[in-house]
Amino acid sequence: MAAKRVLLTGFTPFGSVAVNPSQLIVQHIAARTYPGLAITAEVLPTAYRESEVRIRSLIREVQPDVVLSIGVAQRRDAISLERRAQNRSSTTIPDNSGLLLTDASIVPDGPTVYGATLPLERLHAALNARAIPVEFSDDAGAYVCNHVFYCASDEVARLGLPTRCGFIHIPALAGTSEYPGLPLDTLTAAIETCLLELVRG
Ligand code: PCA
């Protein structure tokens, strides 16, 4: 069977997040090989426009079977499987390019939400089986993570690809913020568990 093509993305540090564990995980995974998976790994800039241009062009180039994007949400205490991306960017902090968006549509006239097309129930079960804290989330926020999730889903829809798209928010890296977070080993194991589950179809 042909290897499954996975586009895996994380993000650079931003705002008060000095160490972005999503970047560390993506770099760790990029340095390894996983049977049955052909992974294209990329750390996206935490900036609306730049990350949008990059994720859309990566999808066109790679034509992946799966897009799995990850980002940190420091206040969460479990791996959050995002169920939907909303067509709205609105926050109180600017992105890394200095752009501040307040109540802006991502794609004017685009759908209000795109639902995740990854098998989230299976990912939840696989993480549970490894005793890794996991939850479903209906709110990916309105900052750059949600933006990338929405744009990835939108690009796949426009191109009519069978690609499955999803987004996972991870807790803070323990010891790097005021939040308890989880150790890097656990965060990395969580994403590897999801990838291995995705190989199965
Ligand atoms: N988290 C931010 C953007 C980059 C990241 O890792 C978010 O939740 O939108």
CSV table of C-alpha atoms in Angstrom, one decimal, residues 57-132:
chain,number,residue,atom,x,y,z
A,57,SER,CA,0.4,26.5,-1.2
A,58,LEU,CA,1.6,23.4,0.8
A,59,ILE,CA,-1.8,21.7,0.2
A,60,ARG,CA,-1.6,22.5,-3.6
A,61,GLU,CA,2.0,21.1,-3.7
A,62,VAL,CA,1.7,18.1,-1.5
A,63,GLN,CA,-1.9,17.1,-2.2
A,64,PRO,CA,-1.8,15.3,1.2
A,65,ASP,CA,-4.2,12.6,2.3
A,66,VAL,CA,-4.3,14.2,5.7
A,67,VAL,CA,-3.6,17.7,7.0
A,68,LEU,CA,-2.9,17.7,10.8
A,69,SER,CA,-2.1,21.1,12.2
A,70,ILE,CA,-1.2,21.7,15.8
A,71,GLY,CA,-0.9,24.7,18.0
A,72,VAL,CA,-0.7,25.5,21.7
A,73,ALA,CA,-3.5,26.8,23.8
A,74,GLN,CA,-1.8,27.3,27.2
A,75,ARG,CA,-4.9,27.2,29.4
A,76,ARG,CA,-6.0,23.8,28.2
A,77,ASP,CA,-5.1,20.8,30.3
A,78,ALA,CA,-5.9,18.1,27.8
A,79,ILE,CA,-5.1,17.4,24.1
A,80,SER,CA,-8.0,19.2,22.4
A,81,LEU,CA,-9.4,17.7,19.2
A,82,GLU,CA,-11.0,20.6,17.5
A,83,ARG,CA,-14.3,19.8,15.8
A,84,ARG,CA,-14.7,23.0,13.8
A,85,ALA,CA,-13.1,26.1,12.4
A,86,GLN,CA,-15.0,29.4,12.3
A,87,ASN,CA,-15.0,32.0,9.6
A,88,ARG,CA,-13.9,34.7,12.0
A,89,SER,CA,-10.6,36.2,13.3
A,90,SER,CA,-10.9,38.4,16.3
A,91,THR,CA,-8.4,38.8,19.2
A,92,THR,CA,-6.9,41.4,21.4
A,93,ILE,CA,-3.3,40.6,20.5
A,94,PRO,CA,-1.6,41.3,17.2
A,95,ASP,CA,0.0,38.4,15.3
A,96,ASN,CA,3.8,38.2,14.8
A,97,SER,CA,3.6,40.6,11.8
A,98,GLY,CA,1.8,43.2,14.0
A,99,LEU,CA,-1.6,42.6,12.4
A,100,LEU,CA,-4.5,42.9,14.8
A,101,LEU,CA,-7.8,41.5,13.5
A,102,THR,CA,-11.1,42.4,15.3
A,103,ASP,CA,-14.2,40.7,14.0
A,104,ALA,CA,-12.9,40.0,10.5
A,105,SER,CA,-14.1,37.3,8.2
A,106,ILE,CA,-11.4,34.9,7.0
A,107,VAL,CA,-13.1,34.2,3.6
A,108,PRO,CA,-15.9,36.7,2.8
A,109,ASP,CA,-18.9,34.7,1.8
A,110,GLY,CA,-17.2,31.5,2.9
A,111,PRO,CA,-19.1,28.9,5.0
A,112,THR,CA,-19.6,30.0,8.7
A,113,VAL,CA,-17.8,26.9,9.8
A,114,TYR,CA,-15.8,24.0,8.4
A,115,GLY,CA,-16.1,20.7,10.4
A,116,ALA,CA,-13.0,18.6,11.0
A,117,THR,CA,-12.9,15.7,8.6
A,118,LEU,CA,-10.4,13.6,10.6
A,119,PRO,CA,-11.7,10.6,12.5
A,120,LEU,CA,-11.8,12.4,15.8
A,121,GLU,CA,-13.6,9.6,17.7
A,122,ARG,CA,-10.9,7.2,16.8
A,123,LEU,CA,-8.1,9.6,17.8
A,124,HIS,CA,-9.9,10.2,21.1
A,125,ALA,CA,-10.1,6.5,21.8
A,126,ALA,CA,-6.4,5.9,20.8
A,127,LEU,CA,-5.3,8.7,23.2
A,128,ASN,CA,-7.5,7.4,26.0
A,129,ALA,CA,-6.0,4.0,25.6
A,130,ARG,CA,-2.6,5.5,26.3
A,131,ALA,CA,-3.9,7.4,29.3
A,132,ILE,CA,-3.2,10.7,27.6
